[in-house]
Tab-separated table of C-alpha atoms and ligand atoms in Angstrom:
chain	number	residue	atom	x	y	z
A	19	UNK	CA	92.719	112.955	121.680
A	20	UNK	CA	96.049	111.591	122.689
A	21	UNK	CA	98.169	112.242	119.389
A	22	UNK	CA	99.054	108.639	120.173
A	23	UNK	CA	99.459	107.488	116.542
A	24	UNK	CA	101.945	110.830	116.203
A	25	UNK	CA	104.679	109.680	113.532
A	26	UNK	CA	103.103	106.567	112.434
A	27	UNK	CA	101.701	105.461	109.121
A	28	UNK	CA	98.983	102.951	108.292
A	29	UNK	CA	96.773	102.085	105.758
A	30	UNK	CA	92.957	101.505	105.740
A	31	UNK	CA	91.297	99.568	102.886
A	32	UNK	CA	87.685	100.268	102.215
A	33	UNK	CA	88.848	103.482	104.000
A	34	UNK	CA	86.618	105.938	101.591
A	35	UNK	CA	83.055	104.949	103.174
A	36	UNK	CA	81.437	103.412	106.824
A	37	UNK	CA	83.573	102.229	109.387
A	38	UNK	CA	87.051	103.024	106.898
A	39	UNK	CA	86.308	106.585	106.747
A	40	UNK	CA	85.738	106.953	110.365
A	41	UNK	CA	88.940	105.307	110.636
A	42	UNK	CA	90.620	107.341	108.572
A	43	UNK	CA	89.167	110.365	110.306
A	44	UNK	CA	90.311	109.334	114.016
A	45	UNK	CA	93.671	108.036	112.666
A	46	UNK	CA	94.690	111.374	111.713
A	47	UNK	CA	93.192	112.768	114.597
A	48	UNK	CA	95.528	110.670	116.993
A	49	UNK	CA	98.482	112.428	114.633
A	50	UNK	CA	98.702	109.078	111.914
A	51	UNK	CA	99.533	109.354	108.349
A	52	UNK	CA	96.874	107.595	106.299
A	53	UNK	CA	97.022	105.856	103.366
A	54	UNK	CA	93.445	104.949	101.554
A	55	UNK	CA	93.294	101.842	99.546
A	56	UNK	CA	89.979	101.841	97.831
A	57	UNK	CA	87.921	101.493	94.600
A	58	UNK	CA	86.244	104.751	94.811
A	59	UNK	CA	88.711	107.808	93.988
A	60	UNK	CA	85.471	110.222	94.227
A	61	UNK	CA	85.214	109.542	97.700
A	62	UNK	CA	88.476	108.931	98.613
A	63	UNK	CA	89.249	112.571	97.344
A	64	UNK	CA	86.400	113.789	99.819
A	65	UNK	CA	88.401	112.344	102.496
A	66	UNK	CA	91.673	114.333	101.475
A	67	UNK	CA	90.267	117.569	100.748
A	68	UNK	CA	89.104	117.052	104.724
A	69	UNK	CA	92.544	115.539	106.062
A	70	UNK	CA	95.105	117.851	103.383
A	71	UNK	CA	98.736	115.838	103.454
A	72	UNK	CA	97.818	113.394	106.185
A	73	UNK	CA	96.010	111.381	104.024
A	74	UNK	CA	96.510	109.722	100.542
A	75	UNK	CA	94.629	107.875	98.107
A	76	UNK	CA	95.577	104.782	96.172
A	77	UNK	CA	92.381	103.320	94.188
A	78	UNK	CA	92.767	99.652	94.771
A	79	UNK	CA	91.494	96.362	94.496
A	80	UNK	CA	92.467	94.313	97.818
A	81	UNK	CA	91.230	91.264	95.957
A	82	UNK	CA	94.150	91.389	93.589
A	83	UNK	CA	97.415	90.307	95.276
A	84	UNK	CA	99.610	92.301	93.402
A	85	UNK	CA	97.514	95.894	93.744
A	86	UNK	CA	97.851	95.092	97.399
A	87	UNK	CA	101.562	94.784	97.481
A	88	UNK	CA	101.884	98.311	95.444
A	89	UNK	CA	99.611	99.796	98.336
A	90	UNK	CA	102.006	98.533	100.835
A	91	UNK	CA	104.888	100.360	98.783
A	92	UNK	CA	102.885	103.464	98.030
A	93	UNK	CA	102.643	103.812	101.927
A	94	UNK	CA	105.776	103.467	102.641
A	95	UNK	CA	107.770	105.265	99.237
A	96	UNK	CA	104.791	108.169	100.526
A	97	UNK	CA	105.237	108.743	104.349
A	98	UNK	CA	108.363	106.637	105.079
A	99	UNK	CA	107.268	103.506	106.398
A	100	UNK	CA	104.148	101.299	107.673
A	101	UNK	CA	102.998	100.565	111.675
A	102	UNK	CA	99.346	99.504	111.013
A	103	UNK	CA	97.683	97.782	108.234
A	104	UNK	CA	93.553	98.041	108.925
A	105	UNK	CA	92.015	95.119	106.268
A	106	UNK	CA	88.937	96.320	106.198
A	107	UNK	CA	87.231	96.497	102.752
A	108	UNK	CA	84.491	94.066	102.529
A	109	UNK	CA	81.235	93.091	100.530
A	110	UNK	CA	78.520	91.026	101.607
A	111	UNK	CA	77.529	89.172	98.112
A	112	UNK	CA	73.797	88.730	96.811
A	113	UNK	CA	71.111	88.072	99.246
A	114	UNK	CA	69.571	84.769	98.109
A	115	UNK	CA	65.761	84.042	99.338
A	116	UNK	CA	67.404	80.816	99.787
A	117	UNK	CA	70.729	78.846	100.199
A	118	UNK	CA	68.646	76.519	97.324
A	119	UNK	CA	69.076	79.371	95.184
A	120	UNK	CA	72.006	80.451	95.349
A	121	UNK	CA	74.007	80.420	92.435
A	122	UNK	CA	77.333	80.245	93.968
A	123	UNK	CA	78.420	82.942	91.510
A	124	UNK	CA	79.123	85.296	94.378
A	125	UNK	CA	81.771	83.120	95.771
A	126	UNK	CA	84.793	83.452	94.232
A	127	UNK	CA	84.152	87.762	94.541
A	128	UNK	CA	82.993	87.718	98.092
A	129	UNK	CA	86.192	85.861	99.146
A	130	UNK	CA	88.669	87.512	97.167
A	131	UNK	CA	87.998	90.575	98.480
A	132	UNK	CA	87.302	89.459	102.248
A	133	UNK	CA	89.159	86.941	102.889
A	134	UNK	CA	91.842	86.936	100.235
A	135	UNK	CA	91.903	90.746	100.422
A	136	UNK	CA	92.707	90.254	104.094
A	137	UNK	CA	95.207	87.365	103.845
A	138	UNK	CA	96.947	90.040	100.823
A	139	UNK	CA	97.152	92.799	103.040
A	140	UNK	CA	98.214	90.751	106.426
A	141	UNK	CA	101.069	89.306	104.314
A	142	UNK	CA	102.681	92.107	102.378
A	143	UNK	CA	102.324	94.605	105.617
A	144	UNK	CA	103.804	92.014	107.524
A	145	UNK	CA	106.818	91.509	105.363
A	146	UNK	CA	107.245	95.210	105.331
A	147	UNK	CA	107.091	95.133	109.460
A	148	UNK	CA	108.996	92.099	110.433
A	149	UNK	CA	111.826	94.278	109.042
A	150	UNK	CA	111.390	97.336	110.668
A	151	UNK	CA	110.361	96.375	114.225
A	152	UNK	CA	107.175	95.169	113.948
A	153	UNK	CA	103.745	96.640	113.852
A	154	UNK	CA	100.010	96.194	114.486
A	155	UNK	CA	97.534	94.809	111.908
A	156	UNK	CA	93.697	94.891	112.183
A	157	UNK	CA	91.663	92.442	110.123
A	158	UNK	CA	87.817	93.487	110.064
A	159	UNK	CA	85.283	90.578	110.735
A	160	UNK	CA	81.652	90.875	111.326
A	161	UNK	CA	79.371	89.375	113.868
A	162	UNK	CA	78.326	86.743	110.589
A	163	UNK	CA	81.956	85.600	111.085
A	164	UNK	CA	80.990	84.575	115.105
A	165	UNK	CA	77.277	83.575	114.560
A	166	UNK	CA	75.490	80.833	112.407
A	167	UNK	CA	72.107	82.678	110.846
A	168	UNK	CA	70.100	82.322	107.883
A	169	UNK	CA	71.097	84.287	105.061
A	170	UNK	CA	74.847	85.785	102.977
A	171	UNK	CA	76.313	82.838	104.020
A	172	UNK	CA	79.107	82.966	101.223
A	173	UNK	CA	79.730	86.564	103.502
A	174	UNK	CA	79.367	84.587	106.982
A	175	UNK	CA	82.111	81.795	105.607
A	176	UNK	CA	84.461	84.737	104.336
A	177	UNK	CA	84.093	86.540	107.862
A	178	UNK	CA	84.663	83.409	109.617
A	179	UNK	CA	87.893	82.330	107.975
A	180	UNK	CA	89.302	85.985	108.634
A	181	UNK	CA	88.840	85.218	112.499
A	182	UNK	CA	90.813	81.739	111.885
A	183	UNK	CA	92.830	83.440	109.521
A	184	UNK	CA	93.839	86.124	112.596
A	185	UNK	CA	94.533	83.957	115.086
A	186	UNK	CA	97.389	81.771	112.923
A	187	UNK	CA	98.937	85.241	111.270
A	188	UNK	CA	98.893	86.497	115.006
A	189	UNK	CA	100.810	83.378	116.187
A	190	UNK	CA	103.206	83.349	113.376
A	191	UNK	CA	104.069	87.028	113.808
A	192	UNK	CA	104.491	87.539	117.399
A	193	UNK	CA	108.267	86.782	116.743
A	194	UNK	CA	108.995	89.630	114.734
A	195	UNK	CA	106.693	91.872	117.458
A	196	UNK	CA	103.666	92.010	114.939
A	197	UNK	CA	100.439	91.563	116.569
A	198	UNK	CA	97.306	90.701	114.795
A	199	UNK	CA	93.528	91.196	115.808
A	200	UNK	CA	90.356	91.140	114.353
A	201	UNK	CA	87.398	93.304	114.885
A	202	UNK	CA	83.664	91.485	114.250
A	203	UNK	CA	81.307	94.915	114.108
A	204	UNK	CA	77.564	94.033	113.952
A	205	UNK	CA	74.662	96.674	112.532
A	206	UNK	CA	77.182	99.607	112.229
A	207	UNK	CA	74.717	101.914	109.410
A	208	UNK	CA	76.804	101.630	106.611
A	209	UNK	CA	75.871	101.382	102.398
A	210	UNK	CA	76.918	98.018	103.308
A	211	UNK	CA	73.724	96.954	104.958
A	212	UNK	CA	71.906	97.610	101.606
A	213	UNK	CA	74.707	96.785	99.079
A	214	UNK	CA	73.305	92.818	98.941
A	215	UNK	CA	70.093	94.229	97.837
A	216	UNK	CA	71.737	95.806	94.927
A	217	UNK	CA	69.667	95.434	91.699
A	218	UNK	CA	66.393	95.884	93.351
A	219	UNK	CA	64.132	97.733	92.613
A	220	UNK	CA	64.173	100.834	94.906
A	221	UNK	CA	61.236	100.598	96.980
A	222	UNK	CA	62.479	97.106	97.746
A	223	UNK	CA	65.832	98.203	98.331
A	224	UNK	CA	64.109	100.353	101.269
A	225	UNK	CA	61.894	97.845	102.927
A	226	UNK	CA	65.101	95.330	102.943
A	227	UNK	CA	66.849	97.908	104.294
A	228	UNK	CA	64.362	98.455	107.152
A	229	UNK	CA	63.787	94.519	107.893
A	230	UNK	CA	67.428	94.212	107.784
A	231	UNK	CA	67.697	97.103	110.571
A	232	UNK	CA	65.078	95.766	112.433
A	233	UNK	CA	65.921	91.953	112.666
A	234	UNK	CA	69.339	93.537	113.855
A	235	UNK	CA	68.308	95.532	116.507
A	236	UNK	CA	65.985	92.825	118.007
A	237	UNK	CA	69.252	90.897	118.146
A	238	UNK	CA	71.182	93.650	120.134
A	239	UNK	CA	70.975	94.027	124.354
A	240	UNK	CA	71.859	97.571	124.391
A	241	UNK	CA	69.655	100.448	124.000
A	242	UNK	CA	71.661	102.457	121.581
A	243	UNK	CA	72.621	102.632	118.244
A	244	UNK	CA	75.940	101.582	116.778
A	245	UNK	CA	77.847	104.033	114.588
A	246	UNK	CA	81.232	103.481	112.615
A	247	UNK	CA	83.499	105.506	115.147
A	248	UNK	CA	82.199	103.479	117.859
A	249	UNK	CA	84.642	100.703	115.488
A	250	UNK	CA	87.328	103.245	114.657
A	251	UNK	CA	87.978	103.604	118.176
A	252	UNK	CA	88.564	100.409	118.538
A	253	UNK	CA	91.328	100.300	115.679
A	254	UNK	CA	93.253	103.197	117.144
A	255	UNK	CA	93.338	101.302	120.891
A	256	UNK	CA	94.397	98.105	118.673
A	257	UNK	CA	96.959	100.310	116.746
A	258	UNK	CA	98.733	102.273	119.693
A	259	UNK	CA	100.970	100.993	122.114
A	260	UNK	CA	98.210	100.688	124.808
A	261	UNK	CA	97.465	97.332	123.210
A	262	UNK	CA	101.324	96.272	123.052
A	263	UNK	CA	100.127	93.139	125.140
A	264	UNK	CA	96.843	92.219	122.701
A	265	UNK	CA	97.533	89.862	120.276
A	266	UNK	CA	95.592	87.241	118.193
A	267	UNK	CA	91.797	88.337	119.839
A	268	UNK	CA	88.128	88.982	118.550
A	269	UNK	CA	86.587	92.133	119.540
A	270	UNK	CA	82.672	92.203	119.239
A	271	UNK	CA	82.002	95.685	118.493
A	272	UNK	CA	78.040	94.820	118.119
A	273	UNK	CA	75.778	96.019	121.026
A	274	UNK	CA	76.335	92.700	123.101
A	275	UNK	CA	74.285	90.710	120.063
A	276	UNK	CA	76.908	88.124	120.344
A	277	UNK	CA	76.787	88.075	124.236
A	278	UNK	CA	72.939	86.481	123.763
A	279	UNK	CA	69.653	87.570	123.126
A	280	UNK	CA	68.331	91.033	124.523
A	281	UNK	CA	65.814	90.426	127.541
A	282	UNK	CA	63.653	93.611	126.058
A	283	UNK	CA	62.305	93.975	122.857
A	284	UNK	CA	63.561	97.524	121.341
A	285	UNK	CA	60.284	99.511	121.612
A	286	UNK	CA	60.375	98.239	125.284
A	287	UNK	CA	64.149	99.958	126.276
A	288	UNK	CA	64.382	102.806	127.844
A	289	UNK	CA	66.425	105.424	125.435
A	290	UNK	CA	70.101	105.078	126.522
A	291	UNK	CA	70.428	108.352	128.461
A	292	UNK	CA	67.550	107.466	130.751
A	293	UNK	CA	68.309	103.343	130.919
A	294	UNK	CA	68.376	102.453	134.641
A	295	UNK	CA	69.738	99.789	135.971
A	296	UNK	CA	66.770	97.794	137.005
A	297	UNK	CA	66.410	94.434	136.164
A	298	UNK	CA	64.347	93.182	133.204
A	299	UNK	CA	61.436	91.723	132.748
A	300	UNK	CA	60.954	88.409	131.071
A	301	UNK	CA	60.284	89.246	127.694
A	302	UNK	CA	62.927	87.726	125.384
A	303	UNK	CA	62.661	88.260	122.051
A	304	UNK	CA	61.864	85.561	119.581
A	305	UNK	CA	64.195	85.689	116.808
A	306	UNK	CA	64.226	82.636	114.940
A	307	UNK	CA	67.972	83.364	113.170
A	308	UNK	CA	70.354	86.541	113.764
A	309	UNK	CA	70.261	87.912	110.245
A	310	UNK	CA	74.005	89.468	111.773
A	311	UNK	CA	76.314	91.411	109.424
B	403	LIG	N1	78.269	97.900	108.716
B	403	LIG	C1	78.178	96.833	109.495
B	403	LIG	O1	77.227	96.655	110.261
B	403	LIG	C2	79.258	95.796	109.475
B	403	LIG	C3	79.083	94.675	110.298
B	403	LIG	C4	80.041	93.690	110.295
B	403	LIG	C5	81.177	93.814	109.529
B	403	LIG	N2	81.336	94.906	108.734
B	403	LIG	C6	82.559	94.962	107.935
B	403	LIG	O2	83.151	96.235	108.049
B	403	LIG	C7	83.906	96.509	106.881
B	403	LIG	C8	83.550	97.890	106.382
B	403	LIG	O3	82.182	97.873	105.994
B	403	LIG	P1	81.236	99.157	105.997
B	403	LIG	O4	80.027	98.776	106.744
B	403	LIG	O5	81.985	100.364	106.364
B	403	LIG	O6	80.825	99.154	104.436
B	403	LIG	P2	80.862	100.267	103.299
B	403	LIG	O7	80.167	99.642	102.143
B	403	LIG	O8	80.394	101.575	103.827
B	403	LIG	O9	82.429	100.408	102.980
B	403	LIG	C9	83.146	99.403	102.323
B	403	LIG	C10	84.274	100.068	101.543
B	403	LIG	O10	85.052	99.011	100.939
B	403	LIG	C11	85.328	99.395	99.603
B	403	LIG	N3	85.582	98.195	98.799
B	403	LIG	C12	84.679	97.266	98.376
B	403	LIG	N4	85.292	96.342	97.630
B	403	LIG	C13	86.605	96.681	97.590
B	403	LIG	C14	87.746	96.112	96.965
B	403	LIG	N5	87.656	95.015	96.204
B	403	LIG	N6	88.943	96.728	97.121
B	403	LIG	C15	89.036	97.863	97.863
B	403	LIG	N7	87.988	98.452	98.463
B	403	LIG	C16	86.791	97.864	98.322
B	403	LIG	C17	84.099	100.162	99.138
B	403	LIG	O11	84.388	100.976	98.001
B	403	LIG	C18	83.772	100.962	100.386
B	403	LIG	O12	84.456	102.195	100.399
B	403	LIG	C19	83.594	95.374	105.904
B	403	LIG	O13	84.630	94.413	105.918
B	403	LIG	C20	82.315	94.782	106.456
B	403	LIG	O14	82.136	93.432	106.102
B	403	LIG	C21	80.398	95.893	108.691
């Protein structure tokens, strides 16, 4: 650790489960003051009785406008002020069996809360920072945002017009010393990968889970697994001052799946401790469409 975030305050929606609460975890660890914007007090209290003052909870929903413009206040009436602003809740919608059938019912939910939700928190933070010398914000994406594939494409669309979305806040900002990136994580185990299977049955629930897992990891060239901190690191490089100079980018946090297809199928790699550097042989794996998150 670096205590590089020492006397600096963000806030981390969707910070009480996945990739949030590893964020949360290696904020304070870097010496931040956290506050949680989330719709799940239980778990956001889990995350306080772990981090004592450092961190606060404010149950909110980021696809209301106005409860994201109280979170911004809450931070700063709590610890002072606000540096970073992580917009990272997200949902993924229904899975559909088919675009045919989808009811479109999803849409106006799955972009309030990840696109809206991010526009929300990019603009209040940002009026709080252009104030007070400017800050860093960090808009979570997905790999669906950066690759066409069959499947949540109300999710894909939303993820896609936060990348778009980053870019022009990133421009627009640089003159008040605001910088603005995006992070596109891909097959990260998180609830999330099963929340579109929600109402299933459970046994379904399971085997979607596992095809979901699977069709991922076909897509990915490295041998190892991804995990939420392997994200969270990424926000606190984006946060601190070593990335004083990064503005307006996409980070792929996703295995190399959005570099191109694998050249080894996964039960052909080598575990990741023992991968050598040889080169490949030439079976490429046949996936018909990335079913990316
Ligand atoms: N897990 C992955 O592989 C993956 C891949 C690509 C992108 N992402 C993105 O990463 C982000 C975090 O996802 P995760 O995998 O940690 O999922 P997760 O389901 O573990 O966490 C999402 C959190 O967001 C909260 N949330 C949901 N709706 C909200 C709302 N309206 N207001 C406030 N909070 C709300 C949930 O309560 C939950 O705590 C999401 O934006 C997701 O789209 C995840």
């Amino acid at each position: 650790m670096t205590d590089e975030l020492v006397g600096k305050v963000a806030i981390v929606t969707g910070g009480a489960s996945g990739i949030g609460r590893a964020t949360v975890t290696k904020l304070v660890a870097e010496g931040g003051k956290v506050v949680m914007g989330d719709l799940d007090p239980e778990r956001g209290a889990e995350a306080i009785a772990e981090h004592g003052d450092a961190v606060v909870f404010l149950r909110t929903d980021v696809s209301d406008p106005a409860q994201v413009e109280q979170l911004v206040e809450h931070a700063v009436r709590t610890f002072g002020g606000l540096h970073v602003m992580v917009n990272n809740a997200g949902i993924p919608g229904k899975m559909h069996p088919s675009l045919l059938l989808d009811d479109l019912g999803d849409f106006h939910r799955v972009l309030g809360v990840n696109l809206l939700g991010v526009m929300a928190g990019t603009k209040f933070a940002a009026r709080h920072m252009a104030e007070h010398g400017g800050g860093s914000i960090i808009n979570v994406s997905s790999v669906g945002g950066l690759q066409a594939g069959g499947g949540v494409q109300t999710y894909r669309a939303s993820k896609a017009g936060v990348i778009h979305f980053t870019k022009s806040a990133a421009i627009e900002l640089a003159q008040y010393d605001i910088r603005v990136n995006c992070l596109a994580p891909g097959n990260i185990p998180t609830p999330l990968l099963t929340t579109s299977a929600a109402g299933m049955p459970p046994d379904k629930v399971e085997r979607f889970a596992k095809a979901v897992r699977a069709s991922m990891n076909n897509d990915r060239p490295l041998p190892r697994e991804g995990e939420p901190e392997h994200v969270a690191d990424a926000v606190v490089y984006l946060a601190g001052d070593r990335a004083l100079y990064v503005t307006g980018t996409v980070l792929p946090i996703d295995g190399g799946t959005t570099a191109g297809k694998p050249l080894k199928k996964p039960e052909e790699r080598k575990p990741a401790e023992q991968n050598s550097a040889e080169p490949s042989a030439m079976s490429r794996v046949n996936v018909s469409g990335p079913v990316t998150r």
